[in-house]
Short mmCIF file of C-alpha atoms in Angstrom, two decimals:
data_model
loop_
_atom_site.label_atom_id
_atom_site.label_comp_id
_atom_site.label_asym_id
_atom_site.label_seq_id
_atom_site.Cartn_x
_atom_site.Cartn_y
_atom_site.Cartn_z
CA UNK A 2 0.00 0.00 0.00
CA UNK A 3 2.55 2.38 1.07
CA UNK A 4 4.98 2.69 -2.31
CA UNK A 5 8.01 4.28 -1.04
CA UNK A 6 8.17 1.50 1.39
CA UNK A 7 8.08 -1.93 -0.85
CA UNK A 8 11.47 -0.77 -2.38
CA UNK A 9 15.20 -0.40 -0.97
CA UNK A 10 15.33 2.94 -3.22
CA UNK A 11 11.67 4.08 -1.66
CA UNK A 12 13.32 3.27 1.74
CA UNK A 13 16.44 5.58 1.69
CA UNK A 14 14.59 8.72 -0.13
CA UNK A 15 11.91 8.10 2.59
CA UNK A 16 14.35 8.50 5.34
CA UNK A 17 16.57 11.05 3.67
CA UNK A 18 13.10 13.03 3.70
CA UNK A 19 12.95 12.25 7.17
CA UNK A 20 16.34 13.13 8.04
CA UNK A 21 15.86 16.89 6.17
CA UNK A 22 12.69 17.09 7.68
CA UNK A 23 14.07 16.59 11.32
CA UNK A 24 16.97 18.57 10.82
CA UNK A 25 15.01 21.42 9.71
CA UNK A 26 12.76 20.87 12.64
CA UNK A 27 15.62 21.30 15.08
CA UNK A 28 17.11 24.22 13.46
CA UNK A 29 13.92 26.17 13.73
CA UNK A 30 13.38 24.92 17.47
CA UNK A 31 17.30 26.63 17.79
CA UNK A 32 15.85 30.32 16.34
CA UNK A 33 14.08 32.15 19.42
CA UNK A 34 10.63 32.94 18.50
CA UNK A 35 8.54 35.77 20.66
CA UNK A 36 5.76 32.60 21.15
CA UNK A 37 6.43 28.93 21.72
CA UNK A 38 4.57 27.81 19.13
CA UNK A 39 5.14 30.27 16.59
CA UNK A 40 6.55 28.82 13.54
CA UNK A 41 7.60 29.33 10.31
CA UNK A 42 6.97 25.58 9.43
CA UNK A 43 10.45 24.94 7.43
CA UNK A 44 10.20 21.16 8.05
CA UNK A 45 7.10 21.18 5.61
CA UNK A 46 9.19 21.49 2.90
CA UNK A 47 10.25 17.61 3.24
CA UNK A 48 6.45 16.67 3.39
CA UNK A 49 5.90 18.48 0.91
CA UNK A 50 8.33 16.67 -1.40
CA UNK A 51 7.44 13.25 -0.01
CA UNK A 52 4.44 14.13 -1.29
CA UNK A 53 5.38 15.01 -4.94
CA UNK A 54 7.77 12.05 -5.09
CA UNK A 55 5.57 9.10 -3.62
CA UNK A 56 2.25 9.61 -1.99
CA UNK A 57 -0.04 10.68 0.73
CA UNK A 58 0.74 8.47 3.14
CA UNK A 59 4.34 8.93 2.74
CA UNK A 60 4.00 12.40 3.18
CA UNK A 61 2.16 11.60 6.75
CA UNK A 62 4.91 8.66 7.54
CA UNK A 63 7.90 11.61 6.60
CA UNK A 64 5.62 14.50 9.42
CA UNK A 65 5.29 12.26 11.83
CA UNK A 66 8.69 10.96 11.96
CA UNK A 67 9.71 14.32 11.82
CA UNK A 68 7.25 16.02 15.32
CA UNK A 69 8.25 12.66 17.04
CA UNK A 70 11.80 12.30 17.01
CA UNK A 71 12.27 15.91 16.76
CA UNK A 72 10.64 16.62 19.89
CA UNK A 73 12.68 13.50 21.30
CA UNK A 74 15.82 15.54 19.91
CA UNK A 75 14.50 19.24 21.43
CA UNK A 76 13.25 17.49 24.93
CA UNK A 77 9.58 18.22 24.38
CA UNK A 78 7.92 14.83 23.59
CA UNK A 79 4.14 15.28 25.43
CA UNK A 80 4.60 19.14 26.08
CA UNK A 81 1.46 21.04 24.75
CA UNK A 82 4.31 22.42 21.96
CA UNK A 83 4.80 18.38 21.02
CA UNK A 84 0.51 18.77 20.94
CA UNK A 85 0.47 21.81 18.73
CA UNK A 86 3.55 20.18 16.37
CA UNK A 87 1.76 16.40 16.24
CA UNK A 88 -1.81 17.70 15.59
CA UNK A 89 -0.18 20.62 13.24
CA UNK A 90 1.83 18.54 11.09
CA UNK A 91 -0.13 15.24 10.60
CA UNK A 92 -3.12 17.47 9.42
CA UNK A 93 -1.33 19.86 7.22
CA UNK A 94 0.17 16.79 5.55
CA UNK A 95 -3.44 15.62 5.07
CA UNK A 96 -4.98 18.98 3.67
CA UNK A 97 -2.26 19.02 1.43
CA UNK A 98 -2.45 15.71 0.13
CA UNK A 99 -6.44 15.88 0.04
CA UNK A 100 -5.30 18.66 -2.07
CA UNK A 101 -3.19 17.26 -4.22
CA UNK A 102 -5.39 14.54 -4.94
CA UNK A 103 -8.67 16.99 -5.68
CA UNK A 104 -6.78 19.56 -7.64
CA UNK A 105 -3.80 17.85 -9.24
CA UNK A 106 -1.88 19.74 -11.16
CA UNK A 107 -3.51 22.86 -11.03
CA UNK A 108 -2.17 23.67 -7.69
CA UNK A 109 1.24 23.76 -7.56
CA UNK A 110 3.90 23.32 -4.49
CA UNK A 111 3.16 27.01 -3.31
CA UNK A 112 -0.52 26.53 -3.51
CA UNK A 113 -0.07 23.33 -1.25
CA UNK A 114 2.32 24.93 1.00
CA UNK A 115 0.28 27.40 1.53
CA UNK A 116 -3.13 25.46 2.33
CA UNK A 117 -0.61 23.41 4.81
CA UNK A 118 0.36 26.54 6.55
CA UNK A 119 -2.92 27.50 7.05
CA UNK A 120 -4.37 23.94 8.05
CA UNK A 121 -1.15 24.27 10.62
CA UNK A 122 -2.70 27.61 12.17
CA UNK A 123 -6.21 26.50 11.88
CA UNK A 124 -4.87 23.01 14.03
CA UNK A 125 -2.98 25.51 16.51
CA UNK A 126 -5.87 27.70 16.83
CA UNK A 127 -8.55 24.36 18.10
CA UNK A 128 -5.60 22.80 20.33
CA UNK A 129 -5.16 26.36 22.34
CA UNK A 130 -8.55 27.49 22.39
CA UNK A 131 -9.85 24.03 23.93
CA UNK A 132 -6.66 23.42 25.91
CA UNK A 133 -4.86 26.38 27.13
CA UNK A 134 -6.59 29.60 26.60
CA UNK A 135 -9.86 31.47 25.82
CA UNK A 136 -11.23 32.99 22.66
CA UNK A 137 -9.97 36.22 23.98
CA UNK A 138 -6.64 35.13 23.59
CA UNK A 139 -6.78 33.03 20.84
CA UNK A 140 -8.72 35.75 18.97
CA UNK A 141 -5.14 38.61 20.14
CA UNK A 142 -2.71 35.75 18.48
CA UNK A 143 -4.67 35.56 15.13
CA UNK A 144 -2.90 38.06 13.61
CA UNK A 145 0.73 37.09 14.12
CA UNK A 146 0.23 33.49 13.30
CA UNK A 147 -1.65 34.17 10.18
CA UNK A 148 1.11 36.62 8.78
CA UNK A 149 3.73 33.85 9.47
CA UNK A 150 1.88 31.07 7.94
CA UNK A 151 1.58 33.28 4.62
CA UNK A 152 5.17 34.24 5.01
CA UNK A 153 6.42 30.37 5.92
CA UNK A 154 3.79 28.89 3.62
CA UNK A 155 4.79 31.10 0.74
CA UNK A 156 9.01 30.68 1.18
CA UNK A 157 8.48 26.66 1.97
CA UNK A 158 6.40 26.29 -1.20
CA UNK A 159 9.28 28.57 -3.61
CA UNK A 160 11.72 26.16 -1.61
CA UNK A 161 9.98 22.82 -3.11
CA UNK A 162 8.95 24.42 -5.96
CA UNK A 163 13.10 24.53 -6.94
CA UNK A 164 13.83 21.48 -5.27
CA UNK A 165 11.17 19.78 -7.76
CA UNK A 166 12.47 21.29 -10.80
CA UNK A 167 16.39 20.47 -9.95
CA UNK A 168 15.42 16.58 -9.46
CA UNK A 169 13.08 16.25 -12.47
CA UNK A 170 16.04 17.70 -14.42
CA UNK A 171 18.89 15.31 -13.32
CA UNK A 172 16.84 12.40 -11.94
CA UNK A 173 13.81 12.19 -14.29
CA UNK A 174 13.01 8.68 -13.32
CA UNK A 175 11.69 9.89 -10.04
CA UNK A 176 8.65 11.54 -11.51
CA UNK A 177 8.69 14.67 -9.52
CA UNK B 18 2.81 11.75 -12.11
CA UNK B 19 5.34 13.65 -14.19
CA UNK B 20 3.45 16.50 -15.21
CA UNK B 21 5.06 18.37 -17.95
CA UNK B 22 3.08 22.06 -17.65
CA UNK B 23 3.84 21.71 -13.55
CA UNK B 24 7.13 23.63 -14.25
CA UNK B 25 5.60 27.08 -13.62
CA UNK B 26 5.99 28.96 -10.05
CA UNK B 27 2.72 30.00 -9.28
CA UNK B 28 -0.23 28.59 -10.98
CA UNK B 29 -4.24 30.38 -10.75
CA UNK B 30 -5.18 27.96 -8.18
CA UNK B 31 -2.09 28.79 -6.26
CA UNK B 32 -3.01 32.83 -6.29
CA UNK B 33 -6.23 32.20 -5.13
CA UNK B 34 -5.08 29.89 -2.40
CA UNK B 35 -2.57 33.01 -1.76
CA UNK B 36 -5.11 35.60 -2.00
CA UNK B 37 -7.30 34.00 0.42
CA UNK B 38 -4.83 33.31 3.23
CA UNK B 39 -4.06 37.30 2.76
CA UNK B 40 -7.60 38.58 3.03
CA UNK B 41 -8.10 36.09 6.27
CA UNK B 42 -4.63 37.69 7.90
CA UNK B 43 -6.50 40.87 7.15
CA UNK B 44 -9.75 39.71 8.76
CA UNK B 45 -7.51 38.42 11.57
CA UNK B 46 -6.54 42.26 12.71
CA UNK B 47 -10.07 42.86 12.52
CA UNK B 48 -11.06 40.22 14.69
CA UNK B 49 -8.25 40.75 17.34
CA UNK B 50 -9.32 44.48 17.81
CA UNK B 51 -12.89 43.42 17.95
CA UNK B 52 -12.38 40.51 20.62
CA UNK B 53 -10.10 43.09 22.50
CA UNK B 54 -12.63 45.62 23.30
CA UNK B 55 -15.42 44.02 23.71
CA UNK B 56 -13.98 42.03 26.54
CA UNK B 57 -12.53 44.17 28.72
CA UNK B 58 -12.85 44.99 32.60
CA UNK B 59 -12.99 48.08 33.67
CA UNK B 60 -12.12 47.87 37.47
CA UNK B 61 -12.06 50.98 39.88
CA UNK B 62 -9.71 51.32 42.17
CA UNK B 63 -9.96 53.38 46.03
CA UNK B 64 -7.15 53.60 48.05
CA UNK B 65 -5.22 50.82 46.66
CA UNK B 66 -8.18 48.27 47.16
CA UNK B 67 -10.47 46.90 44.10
CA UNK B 68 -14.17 48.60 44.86
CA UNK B 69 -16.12 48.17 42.03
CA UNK B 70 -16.11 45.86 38.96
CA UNK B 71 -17.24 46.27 35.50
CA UNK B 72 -17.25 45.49 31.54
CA UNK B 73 -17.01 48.24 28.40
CA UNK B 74 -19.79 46.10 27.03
CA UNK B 75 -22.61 46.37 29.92
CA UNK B 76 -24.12 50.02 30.72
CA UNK B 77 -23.79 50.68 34.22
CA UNK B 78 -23.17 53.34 37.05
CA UNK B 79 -21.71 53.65 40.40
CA UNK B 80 -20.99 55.78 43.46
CA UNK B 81 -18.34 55.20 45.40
CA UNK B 82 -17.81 56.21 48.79
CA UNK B 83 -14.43 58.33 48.74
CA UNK B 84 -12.43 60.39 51.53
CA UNK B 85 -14.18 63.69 50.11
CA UNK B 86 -17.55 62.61 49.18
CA UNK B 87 -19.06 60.57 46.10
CA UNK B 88 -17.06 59.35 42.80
CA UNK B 89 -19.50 58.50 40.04
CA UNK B 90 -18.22 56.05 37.51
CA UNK B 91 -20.44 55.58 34.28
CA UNK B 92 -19.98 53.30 31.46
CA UNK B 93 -22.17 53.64 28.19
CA UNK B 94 -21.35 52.84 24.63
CA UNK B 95 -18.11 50.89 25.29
CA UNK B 96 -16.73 54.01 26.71
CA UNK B 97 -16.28 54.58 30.68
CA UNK B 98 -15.59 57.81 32.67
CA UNK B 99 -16.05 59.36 36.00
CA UNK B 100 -18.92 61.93 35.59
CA UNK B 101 -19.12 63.38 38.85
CA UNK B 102 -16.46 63.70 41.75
CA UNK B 103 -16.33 65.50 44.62
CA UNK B 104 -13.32 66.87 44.26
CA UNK B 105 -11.25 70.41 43.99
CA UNK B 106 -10.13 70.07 40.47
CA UNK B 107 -11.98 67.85 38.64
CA UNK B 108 -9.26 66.59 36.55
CA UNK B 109 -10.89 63.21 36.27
CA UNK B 110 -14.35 64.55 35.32
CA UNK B 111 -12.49 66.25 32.61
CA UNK B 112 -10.26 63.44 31.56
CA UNK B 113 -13.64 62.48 29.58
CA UNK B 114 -14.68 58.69 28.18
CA UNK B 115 -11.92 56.18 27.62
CA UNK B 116 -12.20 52.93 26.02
CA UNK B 117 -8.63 51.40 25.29
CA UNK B 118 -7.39 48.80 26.89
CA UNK B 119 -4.85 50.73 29.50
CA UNK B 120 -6.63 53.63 29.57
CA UNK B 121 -6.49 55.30 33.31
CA UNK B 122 -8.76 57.71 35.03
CA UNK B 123 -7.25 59.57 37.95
CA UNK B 124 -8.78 61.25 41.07
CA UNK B 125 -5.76 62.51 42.93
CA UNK B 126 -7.64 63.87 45.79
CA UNK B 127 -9.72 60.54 46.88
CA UNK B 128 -7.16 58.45 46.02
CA UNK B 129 -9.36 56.85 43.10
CA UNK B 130 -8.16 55.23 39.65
CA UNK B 131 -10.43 53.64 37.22
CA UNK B 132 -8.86 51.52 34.66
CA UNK B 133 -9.53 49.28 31.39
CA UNK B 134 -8.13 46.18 31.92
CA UNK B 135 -7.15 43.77 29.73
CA UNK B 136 -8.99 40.14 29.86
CA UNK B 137 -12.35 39.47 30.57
CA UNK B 138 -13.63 37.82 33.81
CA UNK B 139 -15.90 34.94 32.77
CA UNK B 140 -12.63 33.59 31.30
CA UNK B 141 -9.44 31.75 32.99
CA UNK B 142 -6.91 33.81 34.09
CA UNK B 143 -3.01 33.40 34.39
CA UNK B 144 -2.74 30.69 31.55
CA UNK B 145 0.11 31.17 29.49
CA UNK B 146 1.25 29.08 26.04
#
């Protein structure tokens, strides 16, 4: 079922994705935000590409492997930050596939980032209003996560977007 | 999968996805001032100790019991102020209606501040992300 995983070649781009993913993950923990959980989402841009080189549910396998271990890595496994990443990133990876799979090529990477981004806010927005805050609250943070989701959304989707074009040129076997 | 046209940066469907996440940021500013005002406290203050209680968004009117006589607090269209005051001066009478969150109204004399505060009282306090 899951195509990047029945072949030794699937395998290592799956965990290369991984591995960028994570890596990302933990240099954006490393840059001091003014809120915990504000974010500018740079790990998306390996979902995003194990979306346009397998599937769906690789793009879920290569987010979740990313918010878990990462949050082993930055020491905040079952935090309400670990909360906002899990719930965050598994969804955004879903909109964007849903996405993918309604509008196919007429959206492109910056589309999808974008719609992930948002998804990611929209996630973050349910897990502190029912968790942590009040609409009060929620309502004063609106502004500043929006604005980085269409700033993260936008760069991690021009970030793909080359990515895709520098594979299909010397690897056009992989069908990016 | 390999889609030949799928070279190009920004496709139609991927401005409208980016014109739409712009005009909800905008809405979002919107929204925070709205939520912002309409749930705030405004909270009176006498001699350092919290005497009266109340919210820009409900009408209502007090007089407190101050070293020189009566301070009358009124709030009415979102806005609050102290109408009447005994006092020499009247600087608080004249500061007029406030309604910004950390807006103060001063009566030197009896020892009186009235103040917006931020937050609204039906909800949690001291939560932070």
């Amino acid at each position: 079922m899951v195509r990047g995983l029945s072949t030794p070649r699937g395998v290592a781009t799956l965990g290369l994705l991984s591995a960028v993913g994570l890596a990302l993950f933990v240099l954006e923990s490393l840059v001091p935000m003014p809120l915990p959980f504000l974010k500018v989402g740079l790990a998306n841009v390996a979902t995003l590409l194990a979306l346009y080189l397998f599937g769906p549910a690789e793009a879920v396998i290569v987010a979740l492997v990313r918010v878990v271990a990462g949050s082993l890595l930055t020491g905040t496994l079952f935090s309400p930050g670990f909360l906002l990443s899990l719930a965050g990133g598994t969804c955004a990876a879903l909109v964007m596939a849903g996405a993918r799979r309604l509008a196919g090529a007429a959206l492109g990477p910056v589309g999808l980032s974008l719609l992930g981004s948002a998804t990611h806010v929209a996630v973050q927005f349910l897990v502190v209003r029912f968790l942590l805050a009040g609409a009060a609250s929620v309502a004063s943070l609106a502004p500043i996560l929006l604005l980085t989701a269409l700033a993260g959304g936008f760069a991690v989707g021009a970030v793909a977007w080359r990515v895709l074009r520098a594979l299909r040129r010397i690897l056009p076997e992989t069908g990016a | 999968m390999s889609a030949p046209g799928n070279e190009r940066f920004m496709t139609a469907a991927d401005g409208t996805v980016a014109a739409a996440l712009v005009l909800l940021t905008v809405a979002s500013f919107w929204w925070a001032g709205a939520m912002a005002e309409g749930g705030t406290d405004v909270v009176a203050e006498v001699e350092g100790a919290v005497v009266w209680k109340g919210a820009l968004d409900t009408p209502a009117s007090a007089a407190l019991p101050v070293r020189l006589g009566t301070v009358t607090v009124e709030i009415r269209d979102g806005r609050v102020a102290v109408t009447e005051s005994d006092c020499p001066n009247h600087v608080c009478v004249r500061t007029g209606w406030r309604s910004r969150a950390g807006d103060v109204i001063v009566c030197v004399p009896n020892r009186t501040v009235v103040r917006i505060a931020r937050g609204r009282s039906k909800e949690p306090e001291g939560v932070t992300g």
